[in-house]
XYZ file of C-alpha atoms in Angstrom:
709
model
C -19.723 50.536 -25.706
C -21.302 47.139 -26.469
C -19.338 44.039 -27.388
C -19.763 44.518 -31.164
C -18.551 48.112 -31.005
C -15.652 46.973 -28.821
C -14.604 44.384 -31.392
C -14.900 46.873 -34.279
C -12.599 49.307 -32.491
C -10.138 46.505 -31.706
C -8.593 45.210 -34.941
C -6.096 43.036 -33.077
C -8.999 41.031 -31.650
C -9.964 40.086 -35.199
C -6.316 39.201 -35.919
C -5.576 37.160 -32.795
C -8.668 34.901 -32.911
C -7.858 33.009 -36.168
C -4.180 32.990 -35.165
C -5.123 31.225 -31.890
C -7.360 28.774 -33.791
C -4.378 27.862 -35.981
C -2.185 27.239 -32.935
C -4.829 25.096 -31.213
C -5.434 23.061 -34.383
C -1.692 22.474 -34.767
C -1.310 21.359 -31.129
C -4.264 18.977 -31.038
C -4.559 17.519 -34.518
C -1.088 17.521 -36.061
C 1.552 15.110 -34.785
C 4.329 15.739 -37.285
C 6.129 18.806 -38.521
C 5.385 19.780 -42.096
C 7.454 21.609 -44.649
C 6.727 25.310 -44.397
C 6.859 25.557 -48.182
C 3.643 23.528 -48.335
C 1.811 26.052 -46.194
C 3.331 29.030 -47.979
C 1.937 27.558 -51.198
C -1.523 27.380 -49.624
C -1.245 30.981 -48.447
C -0.144 32.223 -51.871
C -2.937 30.213 -53.475
C -5.466 31.836 -51.109
C -4.200 35.288 -52.041
C -4.384 34.394 -55.737
C -8.009 33.243 -55.368
C -8.804 36.484 -53.557
C -7.472 38.654 -56.389
C -9.284 36.528 -58.978
C -12.510 37.234 -57.112
C -11.731 40.944 -57.030
C -10.995 40.893 -60.756
C -14.168 38.996 -61.615
C -16.452 41.202 -59.605
C -16.192 44.316 -57.509
C -19.776 44.054 -56.297
C -20.574 44.856 -52.698
C -21.736 41.360 -51.823
C -18.187 40.020 -52.406
C -16.820 42.013 -49.451
C -16.781 38.900 -47.244
C -14.077 37.285 -49.417
C -11.366 39.517 -47.980
C -12.336 38.591 -44.416
C -12.389 34.883 -45.242
C -8.981 34.955 -46.918
C -7.477 36.923 -44.023
C -8.929 34.405 -41.570
C -7.332 31.544 -43.532
C -3.989 33.375 -43.728
C -3.878 34.085 -40.008
C -4.998 30.538 -39.225
C -2.091 29.091 -41.195
C 0.362 31.618 -39.748
C -0.600 30.381 -36.279
C -0.331 26.789 -37.511
C 3.126 27.331 -39.002
C 4.437 29.338 -36.040
C 3.553 26.500 -33.673
C 5.257 23.971 -35.953
C 8.379 26.145 -35.961
C 8.563 26.462 -32.186
C 7.507 22.966 -31.079
C 10.148 20.280 -30.669
C 9.902 16.516 -30.137
C 12.171 14.087 -28.311
C 12.925 12.377 -31.631
C 14.457 15.634 -32.913
C 17.479 15.052 -30.660
C 19.755 12.026 -30.984
C 21.118 11.547 -27.473
C 21.722 7.786 -27.423
C 25.238 7.914 -28.868
C 26.347 10.853 -26.736
C 28.643 10.134 -23.802
C 28.899 13.642 -22.375
C 27.056 16.935 -22.561
C 27.842 20.577 -21.864
C 24.940 22.597 -20.475
C 24.109 26.019 -19.084
C 21.961 26.457 -15.986
C 18.990 28.157 -17.640
C 17.066 29.310 -14.545
C 17.722 29.788 -10.856
C 18.220 26.306 -9.305
C 15.549 25.241 -6.790
C 16.447 23.427 -3.585
C 14.236 20.385 -2.954
C 14.182 18.055 0.051
C 16.647 15.577 -1.438
C 18.000 17.266 -4.545
C 18.706 20.489 -6.406
C 16.410 20.920 -9.388
C 17.542 22.927 -12.401
C 16.363 23.525 -15.953
C 19.413 23.445 -18.207
C 20.056 24.337 -21.830
C 22.294 21.716 -23.421
C 24.610 23.302 -25.983
C 27.035 20.504 -26.915
C 27.314 16.726 -26.916
C 30.289 14.386 -27.311
C 30.219 10.923 -28.807
C 33.220 8.626 -29.092
C 34.952 11.044 -31.473
C 34.384 14.750 -30.892
C 32.084 17.498 -29.627
C 29.063 18.573 -31.653
C 26.799 21.568 -31.128
C 23.169 21.031 -30.202
C 20.454 23.026 -28.447
C 17.682 21.605 -26.277
C 16.428 21.843 -22.715
C 16.304 19.251 -19.948
C 15.568 19.023 -16.237
C 18.466 17.938 -14.050
C 18.177 16.800 -10.428
C 21.565 17.116 -8.734
C 22.523 15.159 -5.658
C 22.112 17.590 -2.777
C 25.630 18.487 -1.617
C 27.581 21.714 -1.112
C 28.819 21.907 -4.714
C 25.300 21.571 -6.199
C 23.906 24.083 -3.691
C 26.391 26.647 -5.031
C 25.210 26.377 -8.630
C 23.919 29.654 -10.046
C 21.965 30.770 -13.049
C 24.283 30.862 -16.080
C 26.869 28.394 -14.745
C 28.320 25.894 -17.194
C 28.481 22.190 -16.376
C 29.596 19.039 -18.116
C 27.918 15.746 -17.260
C 27.795 12.104 -18.249
C 24.842 11.024 -20.350
C 22.219 9.943 -17.815
C 19.408 11.561 -19.766
C 16.120 9.726 -20.119
C 12.902 10.700 -21.801
C 10.325 12.060 -19.363
C 8.080 9.136 -18.488
C 4.433 8.878 -19.438
C 1.814 8.910 -16.642
C 2.190 5.903 -14.348
C -1.468 5.574 -13.394
C -4.911 5.978 -15.018
C -5.899 9.647 -15.490
C -2.768 10.767 -13.637
C -1.485 14.285 -14.353
C 0.426 14.078 -17.633
C 3.767 15.555 -16.598
C 5.324 14.434 -19.892
C 2.798 16.459 -21.894
C 3.151 19.416 -19.509
C 6.923 19.548 -20.063
C 6.596 18.875 -23.798
C 4.529 22.067 -24.023
C 7.623 23.814 -22.655
C 9.854 21.966 -25.172
C 11.406 19.851 -22.421
C 11.595 16.124 -23.198
C 14.454 14.775 -21.059
C 15.487 14.592 -17.414
C 18.258 13.057 -15.349
C 19.478 12.556 -11.790
C 23.182 13.323 -11.391
C 25.301 12.151 -8.490
C 28.473 14.034 -7.595
C 30.679 11.793 -9.732
C 28.506 12.353 -12.828
C 29.110 16.074 -13.357
C 31.636 18.892 -13.002
C 31.307 22.658 -13.014
C 33.151 24.397 -15.843
C 34.697 27.834 -15.864
C 32.675 30.842 -16.973
C 29.098 32.026 -16.679
C 26.756 32.546 -19.625
C 23.900 34.249 -17.788
C 21.767 36.827 -19.510
C 22.776 39.961 -17.529
C 19.172 41.181 -17.265
C 17.906 37.950 -15.712
C 21.092 37.516 -13.672
C 20.733 40.870 -11.906
C 16.982 40.375 -11.603
C 17.517 37.113 -9.690
C 20.231 38.728 -7.559
C 18.002 41.652 -6.556
C 15.098 39.335 -5.750
C 17.353 37.122 -3.626
C 18.653 40.222 -1.841
C 15.071 41.275 -1.019
C 14.243 37.749 0.200
C 17.269 37.797 2.480
C 16.142 41.163 3.880
C 12.806 39.615 4.884
C 14.660 36.824 6.695
C 17.187 39.189 8.259
C 14.442 41.194 9.952
C 12.662 38.180 11.417
C 9.988 37.279 8.861
C 9.924 33.477 8.719
C 7.641 30.457 8.350
C 4.289 30.782 6.617
C 4.489 34.565 6.837
C 7.734 34.576 4.846
C 6.303 32.081 2.332
C 3.182 34.166 1.637
C 4.993 37.526 1.707
C 7.723 36.406 -0.707
C 5.103 34.939 -3.080
C 2.810 37.968 -2.873
C 5.468 40.662 -3.325
C 8.305 38.979 -5.224
C 6.705 36.019 -6.995
C 8.907 33.534 -5.111
C 6.672 30.518 -4.428
C 9.173 27.823 -3.465
C 8.489 28.216 0.285
C 4.722 27.718 -0.017
C 3.690 24.392 1.489
C 0.720 22.297 0.390
C -1.433 23.455 3.315
C -1.121 27.129 2.372
C -1.679 26.421 -1.327
C -4.788 24.387 -0.529
C -6.223 27.067 1.781
C -5.767 29.899 -0.717
C -6.967 27.735 -3.610
C -10.084 26.508 -1.771
C -11.126 30.063 -0.916
C -10.526 31.503 -4.394
C -7.566 33.617 -3.280
C -4.739 31.730 -4.998
C -4.255 34.528 -7.540
C -2.831 36.774 -4.828
C 0.145 34.391 -4.397
C 1.257 34.721 -8.031
C 2.701 38.119 -8.893
C 0.540 39.066 -11.865
C -2.149 41.546 -12.932
C -3.377 42.344 -9.422
C 0.093 43.257 -8.178
C 1.098 45.207 -11.280
C -2.282 46.952 -11.037
C -1.510 47.969 -7.452
C 1.820 49.483 -8.543
C 0.011 51.274 -11.359
C -2.613 52.726 -8.972
C 0.115 53.913 -6.587
C 2.066 55.656 -9.348
C -0.990 56.977 -11.162
C -2.158 58.737 -7.984
C 1.276 60.052 -7.006
C 2.464 61.431 -10.328
C 1.128 64.745 -11.610
C 2.313 66.097 -14.966
C -0.728 68.062 -16.101
C 1.160 71.346 -16.016
C 3.551 70.098 -18.735
C 2.597 70.251 -22.385
C 3.421 66.599 -22.910
C 2.485 65.621 -19.358
C 0.429 62.593 -20.370
C 3.334 61.149 -22.381
C 5.887 61.842 -19.615
C 3.622 60.253 -17.012
C 3.169 57.178 -19.212
C 6.949 56.790 -19.641
C 7.585 57.112 -15.885
C 4.835 54.647 -14.925
C 5.964 52.091 -17.521
C 9.542 52.399 -16.266
C 8.499 51.645 -12.686
C 6.186 48.805 -13.726
C 9.074 47.057 -15.453
C 11.353 47.895 -12.527
C 8.900 46.012 -10.301
C 8.871 43.112 -12.793
C 12.687 43.168 -12.687
C 12.769 43.037 -8.871
C 10.283 40.162 -8.777
C 12.444 37.941 -10.979
C 10.825 38.572 -14.390
C 8.459 35.621 -13.972
C 6.186 34.839 -16.921
C 3.069 36.057 -15.097
C 4.521 39.447 -14.118
C 5.996 39.998 -17.596
C 2.584 39.204 -19.100
C 0.834 41.666 -16.759
C 3.477 44.373 -17.243
C 3.184 44.068 -21.016
C -0.605 44.342 -20.854
C -0.512 47.426 -18.595
C 2.270 49.039 -20.643
C 0.283 48.715 -23.860
C -2.821 50.084 -22.104
C -0.826 53.077 -20.797
C 0.704 53.753 -24.229
C -2.699 53.495 -25.891
C -4.285 55.896 -23.408
C -1.380 58.352 -23.684
C -1.728 58.466 -27.477
C -5.493 58.240 -27.634
C -7.762 58.680 -24.615
C -10.438 56.556 -26.294
C -8.128 53.609 -27.072
C -9.957 50.257 -26.908
C -8.998 48.057 -23.959
C -9.984 45.013 -26.046
C -7.351 46.018 -28.596
C -4.756 46.271 -25.824
C -5.631 42.827 -24.438
C -5.544 41.260 -27.915
C -2.284 42.968 -28.877
C -0.513 41.784 -25.708
C -1.757 38.222 -26.307
C -0.667 38.396 -29.948
C 2.859 39.565 -29.018
C 3.267 36.736 -26.494
C 1.891 34.130 -28.893
C 4.099 35.322 -31.763
C 7.117 34.986 -29.476
C 6.071 31.570 -28.149
C 2.804 30.034 -29.367
C 3.151 27.190 -26.847
C 2.363 29.667 -24.061
C -1.301 29.138 -24.936
C -1.097 25.769 -23.130
C -0.095 27.523 -19.897
C -2.971 27.535 -17.389
C -1.825 30.906 -16.024
C -2.026 32.443 -19.507
C -5.537 31.087 -20.042
C -6.819 32.209 -16.630
C -5.171 35.625 -16.925
C -6.709 36.586 -20.264
C -10.107 35.087 -19.478
C -10.213 36.959 -16.148
C -9.089 40.307 -17.592
C -11.496 40.130 -20.540
C -14.355 39.115 -18.268
C -13.601 41.910 -15.779
C -13.368 44.560 -18.509
C -16.641 43.470 -20.091
C -18.744 42.444 -17.071
C -17.553 44.602 -14.158
C -19.321 47.821 -15.276
C -22.570 45.919 -15.779
C -22.379 44.056 -12.467
C -21.276 47.180 -10.592
C -24.335 49.020 -11.950
C -26.689 46.573 -10.201
C -26.561 48.699 -7.026
C -26.182 52.435 -6.534
C -24.370 52.795 -3.194
C -23.703 56.234 -1.704
C -21.480 55.168 1.187
C -17.795 55.272 0.088
C -16.676 52.202 2.047
C -19.630 50.041 1.024
C -19.239 51.209 -2.564
C -15.582 50.057 -2.618
C -16.550 46.707 -1.093
C -19.234 46.258 -3.745
C -16.778 47.227 -6.498
C -14.300 44.571 -5.321
C -17.136 42.042 -5.130
C -18.217 42.958 -8.666
C -14.651 42.412 -9.890
C -14.571 39.002 -8.163
C -17.910 37.949 -9.665
C -16.839 39.057 -13.154
C -13.524 37.192 -12.898
C -15.197 34.029 -11.610
C -17.772 34.042 -14.415
C -14.985 34.200 -16.991
C -12.756 31.580 -15.388
C -15.157 29.190 -13.586
C -15.386 26.553 -16.365
C -11.634 26.334 -16.797
C -11.008 26.324 -13.025
C -13.360 23.374 -12.629
C -11.740 21.605 -15.590
C -8.169 21.917 -14.305
C -8.588 22.008 -10.514
C -11.837 20.039 -10.014
C -13.237 22.496 -7.483
C -15.107 25.790 -7.182
C -14.631 28.208 -4.243
C -18.084 29.217 -2.992
C -16.774 32.038 -0.775
C -14.627 33.693 -3.457
C -16.403 37.037 -2.970
C -15.572 37.029 0.767
C -11.949 36.015 0.248
C -11.415 38.733 -2.362
C -12.917 41.389 -0.068
C -10.133 40.327 2.316
C -7.160 39.641 0.034
C -7.418 42.557 -2.411
C -7.261 45.311 0.269
C -4.693 43.197 2.143
C -2.580 42.957 -1.018
C -2.682 46.754 -1.358
C -1.564 47.223 2.256
C 1.143 44.541 2.037
C 2.498 45.893 -1.255
C 2.624 49.463 0.085
C 4.252 48.331 3.343
C 6.784 45.989 1.723
C 7.887 48.674 -0.766
C 8.393 51.078 2.115
C 10.253 48.372 4.054
C 12.649 47.689 1.179
C 13.313 51.412 0.730
C 14.224 52.003 4.410
C 15.839 48.591 5.065
C 19.181 50.310 5.630
C 17.822 52.033 8.770
C 17.683 49.012 11.069
C 15.544 50.421 13.904
C 12.753 51.522 11.565
C 13.155 48.400 9.395
C 12.583 46.097 12.402
C 9.380 47.965 13.276
C 8.043 47.835 9.702
C 9.031 44.158 9.404
C 7.113 43.384 12.622
C 4.016 45.171 11.263
C 4.371 43.409 7.909
C 4.755 40.035 9.604
C 1.606 40.628 11.676
C -0.463 41.727 8.644
C 0.503 38.588 6.697
C -0.169 36.400 9.762
C -3.634 37.929 10.092
C -4.291 37.426 6.361
C -3.342 33.739 6.672
C -5.529 33.426 9.765
C -8.559 34.787 7.895
C -7.949 32.589 4.829
C -7.593 29.437 6.937
C -10.738 30.488 8.805
C -12.685 30.841 5.555
C -11.486 27.427 4.441
C -12.853 25.886 7.646
C -16.358 27.259 7.050
C -18.939 24.681 5.953
C -19.387 24.339 2.185
C -16.369 26.541 1.502
C -15.879 24.796 -1.812
C -17.558 22.460 -4.248
C -15.018 19.709 -4.781
C -14.605 16.511 -6.806
C -15.847 18.183 -10.005
C -15.048 16.169 -13.108
C -15.593 17.825 -16.499
C -14.020 16.787 -19.755
C -12.973 19.330 -22.390
C -16.264 19.067 -24.315
C -18.309 19.776 -21.166
C -16.039 22.738 -20.363
C -16.552 24.267 -23.823
C -20.324 23.789 -23.505
C -20.234 25.613 -20.141
C -18.475 28.556 -21.808
C -21.195 28.648 -24.475
C -23.929 28.645 -21.787
C -22.241 31.494 -19.893
C -21.770 33.506 -23.107
C -25.429 33.105 -24.114
C -26.636 34.130 -20.644
C -24.375 37.193 -20.645
C -25.675 38.313 -24.050
C -29.253 37.720 -22.866
C -28.747 39.861 -19.747
C -27.216 42.637 -21.833
C -29.645 42.674 -24.754
C -32.706 41.236 -23.010
C -33.592 39.118 -26.052
C -35.466 35.939 -25.188
C -33.849 34.043 -28.075
C -30.515 33.976 -26.232
C -32.177 32.686 -23.061
C -33.887 29.924 -25.035
C -30.590 29.035 -26.703
C -28.841 28.864 -23.306
C -31.575 26.540 -21.970
C -31.197 24.264 -25.014
C -27.409 24.111 -24.582
C -27.847 23.559 -20.826
C -30.167 20.635 -21.600
C -27.504 19.175 -23.890
C -24.919 19.635 -21.132
C -27.121 17.858 -18.566
C -27.831 15.078 -21.053
C -24.139 14.480 -21.773
C -23.302 14.531 -18.048
C -26.135 12.108 -17.244
C -25.132 9.661 -19.970
C -21.551 9.793 -18.760
C -22.665 9.080 -15.195
C -24.925 6.188 -16.232
C -22.046 4.572 -18.132
C -19.700 4.921 -15.166
C -22.145 3.890 -12.435
C -21.775 0.228 -13.434
C -17.985 0.320 -13.303
C -16.355 -2.975 -12.349
C -12.582 -2.652 -12.371
C -9.423 -3.397 -10.435
C -6.181 -1.398 -10.474
C -2.681 -2.092 -9.189
C -1.148 1.383 -9.014
C 2.415 2.263 -9.895
C 3.702 3.947 -6.741
C 7.409 3.501 -6.012
C 8.200 0.965 -3.247
C 4.502 0.468 -2.487
C 1.841 -2.196 -2.991
C -1.438 -0.392 -3.655
C -4.420 -1.940 -5.366
C -7.916 -0.634 -5.796
C -11.283 -2.251 -6.543
C -14.079 -0.063 -7.901
C -17.320 -2.004 -7.942
C -20.233 0.266 -8.821
C -20.509 2.562 -5.760
C -17.863 0.660 -3.783
C -14.369 2.143 -3.858
C -11.997 -0.108 -1.901
C -8.301 0.698 -1.510
C -5.843 -1.954 -0.299
C -2.488 -0.664 0.994
C -0.272 -0.612 4.057
C -0.897 2.023 6.717
C 2.126 4.125 5.746
C 0.923 4.418 2.157
C -2.695 5.177 3.084
C -1.558 7.836 5.550
C 0.444 9.508 2.768
C -2.551 11.447 1.429
C -0.479 13.363 -1.114
C 0.848 10.166 -2.697
C -2.582 8.506 -2.838
C -4.130 11.665 -4.285
C -1.507 11.898 -7.008
C -1.831 8.222 -7.981
C -5.569 7.595 -7.705
C -7.594 10.795 -7.237
C -8.045 11.722 -10.923
C -9.094 8.157 -11.702
C -11.679 8.267 -8.902
C -12.988 11.575 -10.218
C -13.333 10.214 -13.724
C -15.140 7.089 -12.473
C -17.301 9.080 -10.014
C -15.893 6.894 -7.221
C -15.911 9.204 -4.220
C -16.210 7.444 -0.861
C -13.105 5.319 -0.441
C -12.917 2.442 2.024
C -9.377 1.725 3.214
C -8.227 -1.855 3.866
C -4.872 -1.999 5.669
C -2.673 -4.768 4.300
C 0.035 -4.670 6.994
C -1.355 -7.851 8.587
C -3.710 -8.918 5.829
C -0.984 -10.539 3.703
C 0.625 -12.370 6.587
C 0.025 -16.100 6.571
C -2.941 -17.128 8.630
C -6.641 -17.626 8.448
C -7.741 -14.148 7.320
C -11.055 -13.668 5.551
C -12.843 -10.579 4.253
C -16.321 -10.626 2.764
C -16.543 -7.119 1.294
C -19.699 -7.622 -0.736
C -21.311 -10.363 -2.802
C -18.770 -9.770 -5.597
C -15.577 -9.380 -3.556
C -14.193 -12.071 -1.277
C -10.694 -12.315 0.186
C -9.106 -15.186 2.106
C -5.478 -15.994 2.850
C -3.944 -13.957 0.011
C -6.557 -15.103 -2.503
C -8.940 -12.508 -3.880
C -12.033 -13.375 -5.856
C -13.589 -10.507 -7.792
C -16.514 -11.615 -9.955
C -15.004 -14.313 -12.201
C -11.394 -13.191 -11.726
C -9.072 -14.740 -9.138
C -5.864 -13.141 -7.813
C -3.129 -14.596 -5.629
C -0.934 -12.072 -3.787
C 2.522 -13.462 -2.953
C 4.594 -11.371 -0.585
C 6.779 -14.160 0.855
C 7.777 -17.682 -0.153
C 6.070 -19.204 2.917
C 2.805 -18.985 1.030
C 4.052 -21.650 -1.384
C 5.120 -24.136 1.304
C 1.993 -26.208 1.297
C 0.903 -29.465 -0.285
C -2.056 -30.042 -2.508
C -3.288 -32.949 -4.624
C -4.145 -30.657 -7.500
C -3.092 -27.268 -8.823
C -5.007 -24.249 -7.666
C -6.364 -22.182 -10.542
C -6.077 -18.394 -10.550
C -6.028 -15.787 -13.278
C -3.259 -13.572 -11.892
C -0.348 -14.019 -9.492
C 0.892 -10.726 -8.008
C 4.505 -10.835 -6.773
C 5.320 -8.271 -4.064
C 8.110 -6.992 -1.802
C 10.986 -8.776 -3.645
C 9.669 -12.137 -2.520
C 12.115 -14.978 -3.194
C 9.867 -17.042 -5.429
C 11.180 -19.664 -7.823
C 8.960 -19.598 -10.890
C 9.222 -23.352 -11.516
C 7.929 -24.076 -8.006
C 5.181 -21.507 -8.480
C 4.120 -23.140 -11.769
C 3.969 -26.567 -10.120
C 1.574 -25.370 -7.432
C -0.489 -22.736 -9.215
C -2.213 -22.800 -12.588
C -2.160 -19.124 -13.630
C -2.529 -17.053 -16.792
C -0.309 -14.073 -16.000
C 2.212 -12.839 -13.414
C 2.146 -9.228 -12.224
C 5.204 -7.569 -10.663
C 3.963 -4.664 -8.561
C 5.931 -1.516 -7.752
C 7.078 -2.696 -4.310
C 9.707 -4.824 -6.068
C 13.189 -3.614 -6.903
C 14.601 -3.099 -10.378
C 17.077 -6.007 -10.188
C 14.476 -8.467 -8.912
C 12.018 -7.540 -11.663
C 14.765 -7.795 -14.278
C 15.532 -11.328 -13.064
C 11.835 -12.343 -13.108
C 11.324 -10.922 -16.598
C 14.266 -12.929 -17.898
C 12.936 -16.122 -16.284
C 9.430 -15.508 -17.637
C 10.733 -14.981 -21.153
C 12.666 -18.266 -20.969
C 9.518 -20.137 -19.922
C 7.186 -18.133 -22.181
C 5.183 -16.972 -19.194
C 3.040 -13.897 -19.752
C 3.948 -11.088 -17.362
C 3.066 -7.473 -16.566
C 5.655 -5.238 -14.868
C 3.919 -2.303 -13.150
C 7.093 -0.165 -12.722
C 7.921 -0.567 -16.423
C 4.469 -0.531 -17.989
C 2.451 1.627 -15.620
C -0.536 0.666 -13.502
C -2.224 -2.666 -14.160
C -5.916 -2.220 -14.871
C -8.621 -4.760 -15.522
C -12.217 -3.927 -16.441
C -14.721 -6.689 -15.729
C -17.337 -7.144 -18.427
C -21.029 -6.978 -17.564
């Protein structure tokens, strides 16, 4: 079956595409909610126009009108559905509220210094009485015994410490505010013990409540029988979808090798359960054997989803497999494209915002690509040996999935795993073995002697899997990193891939020529972008709590000034600056330690012809900065004022602004993020009195200055 035939036999594909377009248009181009009556009017008008056309002419060449009108209808249905589901912070008046009542909406997560919980707020109290309301927020509880005991469904009352989720603090930083807004979460708060109390009662959904309890019971069984450390982290993620124990090192290793999908319970894991059950169950002797088998398999698939905590990814995969099983049971020739489209349509009808979820995008792109490309790739070689044939089949699946997801992986994660085919030859069979073994372990966990033996075997298998993945990561050129594509470049890549796929299938030179033309456009856009950025001259003072970090990017020079503790904190530097470096094509960073640099004394640095530093004064092209980290710097005499453009106050230095103004002729004061809230508040007040221009990094985000050519 070619792609056209597949689409024709899959009506839900034709339905879901305009519906998705409507959702995307609503997300990206419409800021405000509109009255649904307006859109209903448009829909009714479209239908009216359609019937007028039918009345005027019933000729064959008017057949396209129906398709056009249906496209418009579905587009606006998607548009309206998104408007109905999306909320904004301004929809909720929280400023007058003194107290809230909330329900713990998910299982709380224990962090290093707090307990994180998503809550559903159901009531608020102002100075008079309680009022009902419904919205979600993220609460960080002070980590004590009482907060550790909080469970899903518990009711709490707390004082109004809610704040809107902050915008990104630094240039090109991950937009956490937008990420949460796509989940309809706009507020967060940190609550100390005195700010909240636990109320009586529990409002948990019984399905989710027992699902979490069973998953926690299984996790405790792993620990009871000696599975700990990285082995426990990977095993609990792989079999139960519990990823809270995964550290950054493990995530990076699996991500760099293209094996990260195995750590999120999703299609692969549900597929393994399906294969197990499909091979074990035989109902051919019964008249309705196919139907009975479908019911049994679907029951166990959802039982597995239940045990693994009903995470979004496993629910999505279980729905997709269930629809495929139902379709096959009713009609052996049911279209898999119809199944994929129907499952997507159901999820998007329920919550159109799920389309912004990276997991959703990767899942459907991978599945569609595998279904369409795997048979064609697999047919490249005719292998008679059973083992080699299975290895090639797994490789073909990996190649198909990577083709479908590569552009979006590079867009979101800025890297491409070059050894993905090797890692998948390892992790897919390993996942089968681990899933089989863990299911057996959980079934016989009551027999301690056998359970200890199985747990030991399971622990060793996972250890060996980790060993191989870390080994692959250490190989040279294991990944292409520091990839920076914008959304337009990503869409162009998809077009190139699609044209090449059609060319390989149909062998028509026109598609190859079209792909070369689009590739030329892609290279041209990338080259122009690089030429514009290669002459970058800019300076940044990053917003990193309790730290003084500034960065000069001068063409190919990327110079980072910070104390040793900050520079050694790779995770913090990556979060604050990495995306900005990617965007500016500034790769090779040179670290300048400021621990002794800012101490008074004769310290000079000639970094290049454009950058010169001496005794807390920095000259960058025609801009001059003075960095003040203690008042000793101002205890000198001079016959005339020194002229600078910017004075940067650091480390809560005890500077009197009048004395500073007498010694230094400056245009603007910058308070960096090493200063405390109270000190900055005092400086801001003093600046406003004296009409001094200021920039507060903690309040306003990173300071950035682009030097003109």
